[in-house]
JSON list of C-alpha atoms in Angstrom, two decimals:
[
{"chain": "D", "resi": 1, "resn": "MET", "atom": "CA", "xyz": [7.29, -1.35, -3.62]},
{"chain": "D", "resi": 2, "resn": "PHE", "atom": "CA", "xyz": [7.23, -3.43, -6.69]},
{"chain": "D", "resi": 3, "resn": "GLY", "atom": "CA", "xyz": [7.38, -7.16, -7.26]},
{"chain": "D", "resi": 4, "resn": "HIS", "atom": "CA", "xyz": [9.39, -9.52, -9.06]},
{"chain": "D", "resi": 5, "resn": "LEU", "atom": "CA", "xyz": [12.14, -7.46, -10.11]},
{"chain": "D", "resi": 6, "resn": "ARG", "atom": "CA", "xyz": [15.67, -8.01, -9.33]},
{"chain": "D", "resi": 7, "resn": "ARG", "atom": "CA", "xyz": [17.54, -4.84, -7.96]},
{"chain": "D", "resi": 8, "resn": "ASP", "atom": "CA", "xyz": [20.68, -4.28, -9.76]},
{"chain": "D", "resi": 9, "resn": "PHE", "atom": "CA", "xyz": [21.85, -0.62, -9.02]},
{"chain": "D", "resi": 10, "resn": "GLY", "atom": "CA", "xyz": [25.11, -0.90, -11.19]},
{"chain": "D", "resi": 11, "resn": "CYS", "atom": "CA", "xyz": [23.34, 0.89, -14.10]},
{"chain": "D", "resi": 12, "resn": "PHE", "atom": "CA", "xyz": [22.65, 4.00, -12.66]},
{"chain": "D", "resi": 13, "resn": "ASP", "atom": "CA", "xyz": [25.98, 5.04, -13.38]},
{"chain": "D", "resi": 14, "resn": "GLN", "atom": "CA", "xyz": [24.76, 5.10, -17.08]},
{"chain": "D", "resi": 15, "resn": "ILE", "atom": "CA", "xyz": [21.31, 6.81, -16.75]},
{"chain": "D", "resi": 16, "resn": "GLU", "atom": "CA", "xyz": [19.78, 8.83, -14.15]},
{"chain": "D", "resi": 17, "resn": "ALA", "atom": "CA", "xyz": [15.79, 9.23, -14.42]},
{"chain": "D", "resi": 18, "resn": "THR", "atom": "CA", "xyz": [13.52, 11.55, -12.11]},
{"chain": "D", "resi": 19, "resn": "THR", "atom": "CA", "xyz": [9.99, 11.90, -12.11]},
{"chain": "D", "resi": 20, "resn": "SER", "atom": "CA", "xyz": [7.54, 14.77, -11.21]},
{"chain": "D", "resi": 21, "resn": "PRO", "atom": "CA", "xyz": [3.80, 14.06, -11.41]},
{"chain": "D", "resi": 22, "resn": "TRP", "atom": "CA", "xyz": [1.32, 16.45, -12.34]},
{"chain": "D", "resi": 23, "resn": "LYS", "atom": "CA", "xyz": [-2.31, 16.49, -13.25]},
{"chain": "D", "resi": 24, "resn": "SER", "atom": "CA", "xyz": [-3.62, 18.02, -16.12]},
{"chain": "D", "resi": 25, "resn": "GLU", "atom": "CA", "xyz": [-6.54, 20.57, -15.44]},
{"chain": "D", "resi": 26, "resn": "LYS", "atom": "CA", "xyz": [-8.76, 19.18, -18.13]},
{"chain": "D", "resi": 27, "resn": "SER", "atom": "CA", "xyz": [-8.26, 15.37, -17.41]},
{"chain": "D", "resi": 28, "resn": "ILE", "atom": "CA", "xyz": [-8.23, 12.94, -14.34]},
{"chain": "D", "resi": 29, "resn": "THR", "atom": "CA", "xyz": [-5.10, 11.04, -15.60]},
{"chain": "D", "resi": 30, "resn": "MET", "atom": "CA", "xyz": [-1.75, 11.31, -14.08]},
{"chain": "D", "resi": 31, "resn": "CYS", "atom": "CA", "xyz": [1.18, 12.48, -16.03]},
{"chain": "D", "resi": 32, "resn": "VAL", "atom": "CA", "xyz": [4.56, 12.04, -15.42]},
{"chain": "D", "resi": 33, "resn": "LYS", "atom": "CA", "xyz": [7.30, 13.96, -16.65]},
{"chain": "D", "resi": 34, "resn": "LEU", "atom": "CA", "xyz": [10.55, 11.87, -17.21]},
{"chain": "D", "resi": 35, "resn": "GLU", "atom": "CA", "xyz": [13.97, 13.75, -17.27]},
{"chain": "D", "resi": 36, "resn": "PHE", "atom": "CA", "xyz": [16.91, 11.57, -18.38]},
{"chain": "D", "resi": 37, "resn": "GLN", "atom": "CA", "xyz": [20.52, 12.79, -17.79]},
{"chain": "D", "resi": 38, "resn": "GLY", "atom": "CA", "xyz": [23.58, 10.56, -19.53]},
{"chain": "D", "resi": 39, "resn": "THR", "atom": "CA", "xyz": [21.93, 9.04, -22.60]},
{"chain": "D", "resi": 40, "resn": "ALA", "atom": "CA", "xyz": [21.22, 10.60, -25.87]},
{"chain": "D", "resi": 41, "resn": "LEU", "atom": "CA", "xyz": [19.20, 7.46, -27.05]},
{"chain": "D", "resi": 42, "resn": "PRO", "atom": "CA", "xyz": [15.52, 7.14, -26.61]},
{"chain": "D", "resi": 43, "resn": "PRO", "atom": "CA", "xyz": [14.20, 4.15, -25.24]},
{"chain": "D", "resi": 44, "resn": "GLU", "atom": "CA", "xyz": [13.01, 1.32, -27.75]},
{"chain": "D", "resi": 45, "resn": "GLN", "atom": "CA", "xyz": [9.82, 0.62, -25.76]},
{"chain": "D", "resi": 46, "resn": "LEU", "atom": "CA", "xyz": [8.06, 2.46, -22.94]},
{"chain": "D", "resi": 47, "resn": "ALA", "atom": "CA", "xyz": [5.11, 0.86, -21.06]},
{"chain": "D", "resi": 48, "resn": "TRP", "atom": "CA", "xyz": [2.97, 2.07, -18.40]},
{"chain": "D", "resi": 49, "resn": "CYS", "atom": "CA", "xyz": [3.06, -0.63, -15.35]},
{"chain": "D", "resi": 50, "resn": "GLY", "atom": "CA", "xyz": [-0.37, -0.08, -13.56]},
{"chain": "D", "resi": 51, "resn": "MET", "atom": "CA", "xyz": [-1.32, 3.34, -13.15]},
{"chain": "D", "resi": 52, "resn": "ASP", "atom": "CA", "xyz": [1.58, 5.02, -11.60]},
{"chain": "D", "resi": 53, "resn": "SER", "atom": "CA", "xyz": [4.79, 3.62, -12.85]},
{"chain": "D", "resi": 54, "resn": "VAL", "atom": "CA", "xyz": [6.62, 3.59, -16.04]},
{"chain": "D", "resi": 55, "resn": "LEU", "atom": "CA", "xyz": [9.00, 1.12, -17.77]},
{"chain": "D", "resi": 56, "resn": "LEU", "atom": "CA", "xyz": [11.42, 2.02, -20.24]},
{"chain": "D", "resi": 57, "resn": "TYR", "atom": "CA", "xyz": [13.61, -0.30, -22.13]},
{"chain": "D", "resi": 58, "resn": "TRP", "atom": "CA", "xyz": [16.79, 0.10, -23.92]},
{"chain": "D", "resi": 59, "resn": "ASP", "atom": "CA", "xyz": [19.06, -2.66, -25.70]},
{"chain": "D", "resi": 60, "resn": "ASP", "atom": "CA", "xyz": [19.50, -4.78, -22.52]},
{"chain": "D", "resi": 61, "resn": "MET", "atom": "CA", "xyz": [18.13, -2.49, -19.67]},
{"chain": "D", "resi": 62, "resn": "LEU", "atom": "CA", "xyz": [14.80, -2.17, -18.40]},
{"chain": "D", "resi": 63, "resn": "LEU", "atom": "CA", "xyz": [14.23, 0.86, -16.20]},
{"chain": "D", "resi": 64, "resn": "MET", "atom": "CA", "xyz": [11.03, 1.10, -14.19]},
{"chain": "D", "resi": 65, "resn": "VAL", "atom": "CA", "xyz": [10.35, 4.50, -12.62]},
{"chain": "D", "resi": 66, "resn": "GLY", "atom": "CA", "xyz": [7.55, 4.95, -10.18]},
{"chain": "D", "resi": 67, "resn": "PRO", "atom": "CA", "xyz": [5.69, 7.51, -8.55]},
{"chain": "D", "resi": 68, "resn": "TYR", "atom": "CA", "xyz": [8.23, 8.32, -5.77]},
{"chain": "D", "resi": 69, "resn": "GLY", "atom": "CA", "xyz": [11.11, 8.89, -8.29]},
{"chain": "D", "resi": 70, "resn": "ASP", "atom": "CA", "xyz": [13.17, 5.74, -7.04]},
{"chain": "D", "resi": 71, "resn": "PRO", "atom": "CA", "xyz": [14.03, 4.00, -10.40]},
{"chain": "D", "resi": 72, "resn": "VAL", "atom": "CA", "xyz": [14.62, 0.30, -10.50]},
{"chain": "D", "resi": 73, "resn": "CYS", "atom": "CA", "xyz": [16.92, -1.30, -13.04]},
{"chain": "D", "resi": 74, "resn": "ASN", "atom": "CA", "xyz": [16.88, -4.96, -14.49]},
{"chain": "D", "resi": 75, "resn": "LEU", "atom": "CA", "xyz": [19.33, -6.19, -17.14]},
{"chain": "D", "resi": 76, "resn": "TYR", "atom": "CA", "xyz": [18.53, -8.80, -19.71]},
{"chain": "D", "resi": 77, "resn": "ASP", "atom": "CA", "xyz": [20.46, -11.05, -21.70]},
{"chain": "D", "resi": 78, "resn": "GLU", "atom": "CA", "xyz": [18.28, -11.43, -24.67]},
{"chain": "D", "resi": 79, "resn": "PRO", "atom": "CA", "xyz": [15.94, -8.58, -26.29]},
{"chain": "D", "resi": 80, "resn": "ILE", "atom": "CA", "xyz": [12.49, -8.48, -24.67]},
{"chain": "D", "resi": 81, "resn": "ILE", "atom": "CA", "xyz": [8.85, -7.11, -25.55]},
{"chain": "D", "resi": 82, "resn": "LEU", "atom": "CA", "xyz": [6.72, -5.10, -23.31]},
{"chain": "D", "resi": 83, "resn": "ILE", "atom": "CA", "xyz": [3.23, -6.05, -23.48]},
{"chain": "D", "resi": 84, "resn": "PRO", "atom": "CA", "xyz": [0.97, -3.73, -21.21]},
{"chain": "D", "resi": 85, "resn": "GLU", "atom": "CA", "xyz": [-1.86, -5.21, -19.34]},
{"chain": "D", "resi": 86, "resn": "CYS", "atom": "CA", "xyz": [-4.63, -3.41, -17.13]},
{"chain": "D", "resi": 87, "resn": "ASP", "atom": "CA", "xyz": [-2.34, -4.11, -13.87]},
{"chain": "D", "resi": 88, "resn": "GLY", "atom": "CA", "xyz": [0.96, -4.54, -14.82]},
{"chain": "D", "resi": 89, "resn": "VAL", "atom": "CA", "xyz": [3.09, -5.44, -17.67]},
{"chain": "D", "resi": 90, "resn": "ARG", "atom": "CA", "xyz": [4.11, -8.65, -19.39]},
{"chain": "D", "resi": 91, "resn": "ILE", "atom": "CA", "xyz": [7.72, -9.14, -20.25]},
{"chain": "D", "resi": 92, "resn": "LEU", "atom": "CA", "xyz": [8.17, -11.61, -22.91]},
{"chain": "D", "resi": 93, "resn": "SER", "atom": "CA", "xyz": [11.79, -12.93, -24.45]},
{"chain": "D", "resi": 94, "resn": "ASN", "atom": "CA", "xyz": [12.57, -15.82, -26.20]},
{"chain": "D", "resi": 95, "resn": "THR", "atom": "CA", "xyz": [12.96, -18.03, -23.47]},
{"chain": "D", "resi": 96, "resn": "SER", "atom": "CA", "xyz": [10.53, -16.88, -20.59]},
{"chain": "D", "resi": 97, "resn": "MET", "atom": "CA", "xyz": [7.68, -14.68, -19.76]},
{"chain": "D", "resi": 98, "resn": "GLU", "atom": "CA", "xyz": [7.43, -12.55, -16.54]},
{"chain": "D", "resi": 99, "resn": "PHE", "atom": "CA", "xyz": [4.66, -10.48, -15.23]},
{"chain": "D", "resi": 100, "resn": "LEU", "atom": "CA", "xyz": [5.47, -7.61, -13.44]},
{"chain": "D", "resi": 101, "resn": "GLN", "atom": "CA", "xyz": [3.05, -5.52, -11.26]},
{"chain": "D", "resi": 102, "resn": "ARG", "atom": "CA", "xyz": [2.86, -3.31, -8.12]},
{"chain": "D", "resi": 103, "resn": "VAL", "atom": "CA", "xyz": [2.62, -5.28, -5.08]},
{"chain": "D", "resi": 104, "resn": "PRO", "atom": "CA", "xyz": [-0.89, -4.83, -3.34]},
{"chain": "D", "resi": 105, "resn": "ASP", "atom": "CA", "xyz": [-1.40, -2.95, -0.45]},
{"chain": "D", "resi": 106, "resn": "SER", "atom": "CA", "xyz": [-2.87, -5.87, 1.47]},
{"chain": "D", "resi": 107, "resn": "THR", "atom": "CA", "xyz": [0.13, -8.02, 0.63]},
{"chain": "D", "resi": 108, "resn": "VAL", "atom": "CA", "xyz": [2.51, -5.27, 1.78]},
{"chain": "D", "resi": 109, "resn": "SER", "atom": "CA", "xyz": [0.52, -4.60, 5.02]},
{"chain": "D", "resi": 110, "resn": "ILE", "atom": "CA", "xyz": [1.00, -8.58, 5.82]},
{"chain": "D", "resi": 111, "resn": "PHE", "atom": "CA", "xyz": [4.42, -9.17, 4.58]},
{"chain": "D", "resi": 112, "resn": "LYS", "atom": "CA", "xyz": [6.31, -5.87, 5.21]},
{"chain": "D", "resi": 113, "resn": "ILE", "atom": "CA", "xyz": [9.16, -6.68, 7.62]},
{"chain": "D", "resi": 114, "resn": "GLY", "atom": "CA", "xyz": [8.25, -5.44, 11.29]},
{"chain": "D", "resi": 115, "resn": "SER", "atom": "CA", "xyz": [4.36, -4.50, 10.23]},
{"chain": "D", "resi": 116, "resn": "THR", "atom": "CA", "xyz": [2.47, -4.40, 13.16]},
{"chain": "D", "resi": 117, "resn": "LEU", "atom": "CA", "xyz": [-0.82, -3.52, 11.10]},
{"chain": "D", "resi": 118, "resn": "PRO", "atom": "CA", "xyz": [-3.86, -5.90, 11.95]},
{"chain": "D", "resi": 119, "resn": "ALA", "atom": "CA", "xyz": [-3.49, -8.00, 9.04]},
{"chain": "D", "resi": 120, "resn": "ALA", "atom": "CA", "xyz": [0.09, -8.80, 9.87]},
{"chain": "D", "resi": 121, "resn": "LEU", "atom": "CA", "xyz": [-0.80, -9.60, 13.55]},
{"chain": "D", "resi": 122, "resn": "LEU", "atom": "CA", "xyz": [-3.58, -12.02, 12.50]},
{"chain": "D", "resi": 123, "resn": "TYR", "atom": "CA", "xyz": [-1.32, -13.94, 10.08]},
{"chain": "D", "resi": 124, "resn": "ASP", "atom": "CA", "xyz": [1.66, -13.72, 12.45]},
{"chain": "D", "resi": 125, "resn": "ALA", "atom": "CA", "xyz": [-1.31, -15.00, 15.01]},
{"chain": "D", "resi": 126, "resn": "LEU", "atom": "CA", "xyz": [-2.04, -18.08, 12.83]},
{"chain": "D", "resi": 127, "resn": "ASP", "atom": "CA", "xyz": [1.36, -19.11, 12.99]},
{"chain": "D", "resi": 128, "resn": "HIS", "atom": "CA", "xyz": [1.68, -19.08, 16.39]},
{"chain": "D", "resi": 129, "resn": "PHE", "atom": "CA", "xyz": [-1.73, -21.12, 16.61]},
{"chain": "D", "resi": 130, "resn": "ASP", "atom": "CA", "xyz": [-0.01, -23.76, 14.55]},
{"chain": "D", "resi": 131, "resn": "ARG", "atom": "CA", "xyz": [2.76, -23.89, 16.96]},
{"chain": "D", "resi": 132, "resn": "ARG", "atom": "CA", "xyz": [0.54, -23.74, 20.14]},
{"chain": "D", "resi": 133, "resn": "SER", "atom": "CA", "xyz": [1.98, -20.76, 21.27]},
{"chain": "D", "resi": 134, "resn": "ALA", "atom": "CA", "xyz": [-0.02, -18.36, 23.59]},
{"chain": "D", "resi": 135, "resn": "LYS", "atom": "CA", "xyz": [1.22, -15.41, 21.59]},
{"chain": "D", "resi": 136, "resn": "ALA", "atom": "CA", "xyz": [-1.77, -16.19, 19.19]},
{"chain": "D", "resi": 137, "resn": "ASP", "atom": "CA", "xyz": [-4.01, -15.16, 21.61]},
{"chain": "D", "resi": 138, "resn": "GLU", "atom": "CA", "xyz": [-1.93, -12.06, 22.43]},
{"chain": "D", "resi": 139, "resn": "ASN", "atom": "CA", "xyz": [-2.12, -11.12, 19.11]},
{"chain": "D", "resi": 140, "resn": "LEU", "atom": "CA", "xyz": [-5.83, -11.63, 18.70]},
{"chain": "D", "resi": 141, "resn": "ARG", "atom": "CA", "xyz": [-6.52, -9.36, 21.60]},
{"chain": "D", "resi": 142, "resn": "LEU", "atom": "CA", "xyz": [-4.50, -6.37, 20.35]},
{"chain": "D", "resi": 143, "resn": "ILE", "atom": "CA", "xyz": [-6.51, -6.53, 17.12]},
{"chain": "D", "resi": 144, "resn": "ARG", "atom": "CA", "xyz": [-10.11, -7.35, 18.42]},
{"chain": "D", "resi": 145, "resn": "SER", "atom": "CA", "xyz": [-11.48, -4.24, 16.98]},
{"chain": "D", "resi": 146, "resn": "SER", "atom": "CA", "xyz": [-9.81, -4.47, 13.68]},
{"chain": "D", "resi": 147, "resn": "LEU", "atom": "CA", "xyz": [-10.35, -8.13, 13.18]},
{"chain": "D", "resi": 148, "resn": "PRO", "atom": "CA", "xyz": [-12.79, -7.70, 10.24]},
{"chain": "D", "resi": 149, "resn": "GLU", "atom": "CA", "xyz": [-10.30, -5.40, 8.43]},
{"chain": "D", "resi": 150, "resn": "ALA", "atom": "CA", "xyz": [-7.45, -7.81, 8.91]},
{"chain": "D", "resi": 151, "resn": "VAL", "atom": "CA", "xyz": [-9.72, -10.99, 7.65]},
{"chain": "D", "resi": 152, "resn": "GLU", "atom": "CA", "xyz": [-10.39, -8.61, 4.57]},
{"chain": "D", "resi": 153, "resn": "ALA", "atom": "CA", "xyz": [-6.83, -7.92, 3.77]},
{"chain": "D", "resi": 154, "resn": "CYS", "atom": "CA", "xyz": [-5.86, -11.58, 4.24]},
{"chain": "D", "resi": 155, "resn": "ILE", "atom": "CA", "xyz": [-8.56, -12.35, 1.74]},
{"chain": "D", "resi": 156, "resn": "ASP", "atom": "CA", "xyz": [-7.65, -9.67, -0.70]},
{"chain": "D", "resi": 157, "resn": "ALA", "atom": "CA", "xyz": [-3.70, -10.83, -0.58]},
{"chain": "D", "resi": 158, "resn": "ALA", "atom": "CA", "xyz": [-4.79, -14.30, -1.05]},
{"chain": "D", "resi": 159, "resn": "GLY", "atom": "CA", "xyz": [-6.67, -13.41, -4.13]},
{"chain": "D", "resi": 160, "resn": "HIS", "atom": "CA", "xyz": [-3.19, -11.48, -5.50]},
{"chain": "D", "resi": 161, "resn": "GLU", "atom": "CA", "xyz": [-0.84, -14.47, -4.37]},
{"chain": "D", "resi": 162, "resn": "PHE", "atom": "CA", "xyz": [0.26, -16.94, -7.34]},
{"chain": "D", "resi": 163, "resn": "ASP", "atom": "CA", "xyz": [1.99, -19.12, -4.89]},
{"chain": "D", "resi": 164, "resn": "VAL", "atom": "CA", "xyz": [-1.06, -21.95, -3.96]},
{"chain": "D", "resi": 165, "resn": "SER", "atom": "CA", "xyz": [0.58, -22.92, -0.26]},
{"chain": "D", "resi": 166, "resn": "ARG", "atom": "CA", "xyz": [0.99, -19.00, 0.53]},
{"chain": "D", "resi": 167, "resn": "GLN", "atom": "CA", "xyz": [-2.57, -18.49, -0.69]},
{"chain": "D", "resi": 168, "resn": "ARG", "atom": "CA", "xyz": [-3.95, -21.30, 1.32]},
{"chain": "D", "resi": 169, "resn": "THR", "atom": "CA", "xyz": [-2.06, -19.72, 4.48]},
{"chain": "D", "resi": 170, "resn": "LEU", "atom": "CA", "xyz": [-3.59, -16.38, 3.93]},
{"chain": "D", "resi": 171, "resn": "LEU", "atom": "CA", "xyz": [-7.05, -18.06, 3.77]},
{"chain": "D", "resi": 172, "resn": "ARG", "atom": "CA", "xyz": [-6.42, -20.08, 6.72]},
{"chain": "D", "resi": 173, "resn": "ALA", "atom": "CA", "xyz": [-5.46, -16.64, 8.58]},
{"chain": "D", "resi": 174, "resn": "ALA", "atom": "CA", "xyz": [-8.65, -15.20, 7.10]},
{"chain": "D", "resi": 175, "resn": "SER", "atom": "CA", "xyz": [-10.72, -18.24, 8.53]},
{"chain": "D", "resi": 176, "resn": "TYR", "atom": "CA", "xyz": [-9.09, -17.88, 11.63]},
{"chain": "D", "resi": 177, "resn": "GLY", "atom": "CA", "xyz": [-9.81, -14.26, 12.28]},
{"chain": "D", "resi": 178, "resn": "GLN", "atom": "CA", "xyz": [-13.59, -14.57, 11.01]},
{"chain": "D", "resi": 179, "resn": "ALA", "atom": "CA", "xyz": [-14.05, -17.29, 13.69]},
{"chain": "D", "resi": 180, "resn": "PHE", "atom": "CA", "xyz": [-12.87, -14.87, 16.39]},
{"chain": "D", "resi": 181, "resn": "SER", "atom": "CA", "xyz": [-14.56, -12.00, 14.93]},
{"chain": "D", "resi": 182, "resn": "ARG", "atom": "CA", "xyz": [-17.90, -13.98, 15.32]},
{"chain": "D", "resi": 183, "resn": "LEU", "atom": "CA", "xyz": [-17.21, -15.27, 18.59]},
{"chain": "D", "resi": 184, "resn": "VAL", "atom": "CA", "xyz": [-16.32, -11.33, 19.59]},
{"chain": "D", "resi": 185, "resn": "ARG", "atom": "CA", "xyz": [-19.84, -10.43, 18.11]},
{"chain": "D", "resi": 186, "resn": "ILE", "atom": "CA", "xyz": [-21.83, -13.35, 19.89]},
{"chain": "D", "resi": 187, "resn": "LEU", "atom": "CA", "xyz": [-20.08, -12.34, 23.23]},
{"chain": "D", "resi": 188, "resn": "PHE", "atom": "CA", "xyz": [-20.78, -8.68, 22.98]},
{"chain": "D", "resi": 189, "resn": "GLN", "atom": "CA", "xyz": [-24.49, -9.43, 22.37]},
{"chain": "D", "resi": 190, "resn": "TYR", "atom": "CA", "xyz": [-24.86, -11.76, 25.08]},
{"chain": "D", "resi": 191, "resn": "PHE", "atom": "CA", "xyz": [-23.11, -9.51, 27.60]},
{"chain": "D", "resi": 192, "resn": "LYS", "atom": "CA", "xyz": [-25.20, -6.82, 26.11]},
{"chain": "D", "resi": 193, "resn": "CYS", "atom": "CA", "xyz": [-28.50, -8.59, 26.61]},
{"chain": "D", "resi": 194, "resn": "SER", "atom": "CA", "xyz": [-27.49, -9.91, 29.98]},
{"chain": "D", "resi": 195, "resn": "ASP", "atom": "CA", "xyz": [-26.90, -6.21, 31.31]},
{"chain": "D", "resi": 196, "resn": "GLU", "atom": "CA", "xyz": [-30.23, -5.32, 29.94]},
{"chain": "D", "resi": 197, "resn": "LYS", "atom": "CA", "xyz": [-31.85, -8.17, 31.74]},
{"chain": "D", "resi": 198, "resn": "SER", "atom": "CA", "xyz": [-30.28, -7.34, 34.81]},
{"chain": "D", "resi": 199, "resn": "GLU", "atom": "CA", "xyz": [-31.51, -3.61, 34.81]}
]
């Protein structure tokens, strides 16, 4: 899953791209073999986007090919320049600057539609808590054993988030989960001590 890119599938009539990853025996780097059908022109620019996808730019079209072989196409009205960064690519035009990067796994685990991973349930529990719903308690009970991992995922997702209000909400979810994580540990130790005293 990749973020910040409009999906326009009309360009696939012009160009088809497939990838086949392979690893060199003498290197730990991943290589991607690109095969194009439907165009004789080489791309004007080529850039890595993170560690596992490639961006190719022709005249007004940017094609992103990821590790799973599903290309994503974006059309531009004006010329662009691709500037590779360690975690993505800056896309510069005369009027705008965009940053394209892979959506972090922690963000996907929370915001993927229908996600039932602990971090998503913790985020959802905070929402129910804010609405004074009993479902908040249900969600916390479901993820009791995974609360530390859920808290960590919310903190990680907040670190990758550009929207300040969403970043605050993710940190509130982490704080909410951390409070219950401490409570679970304290209660566990209390009951363990009381069991030892009764013996």
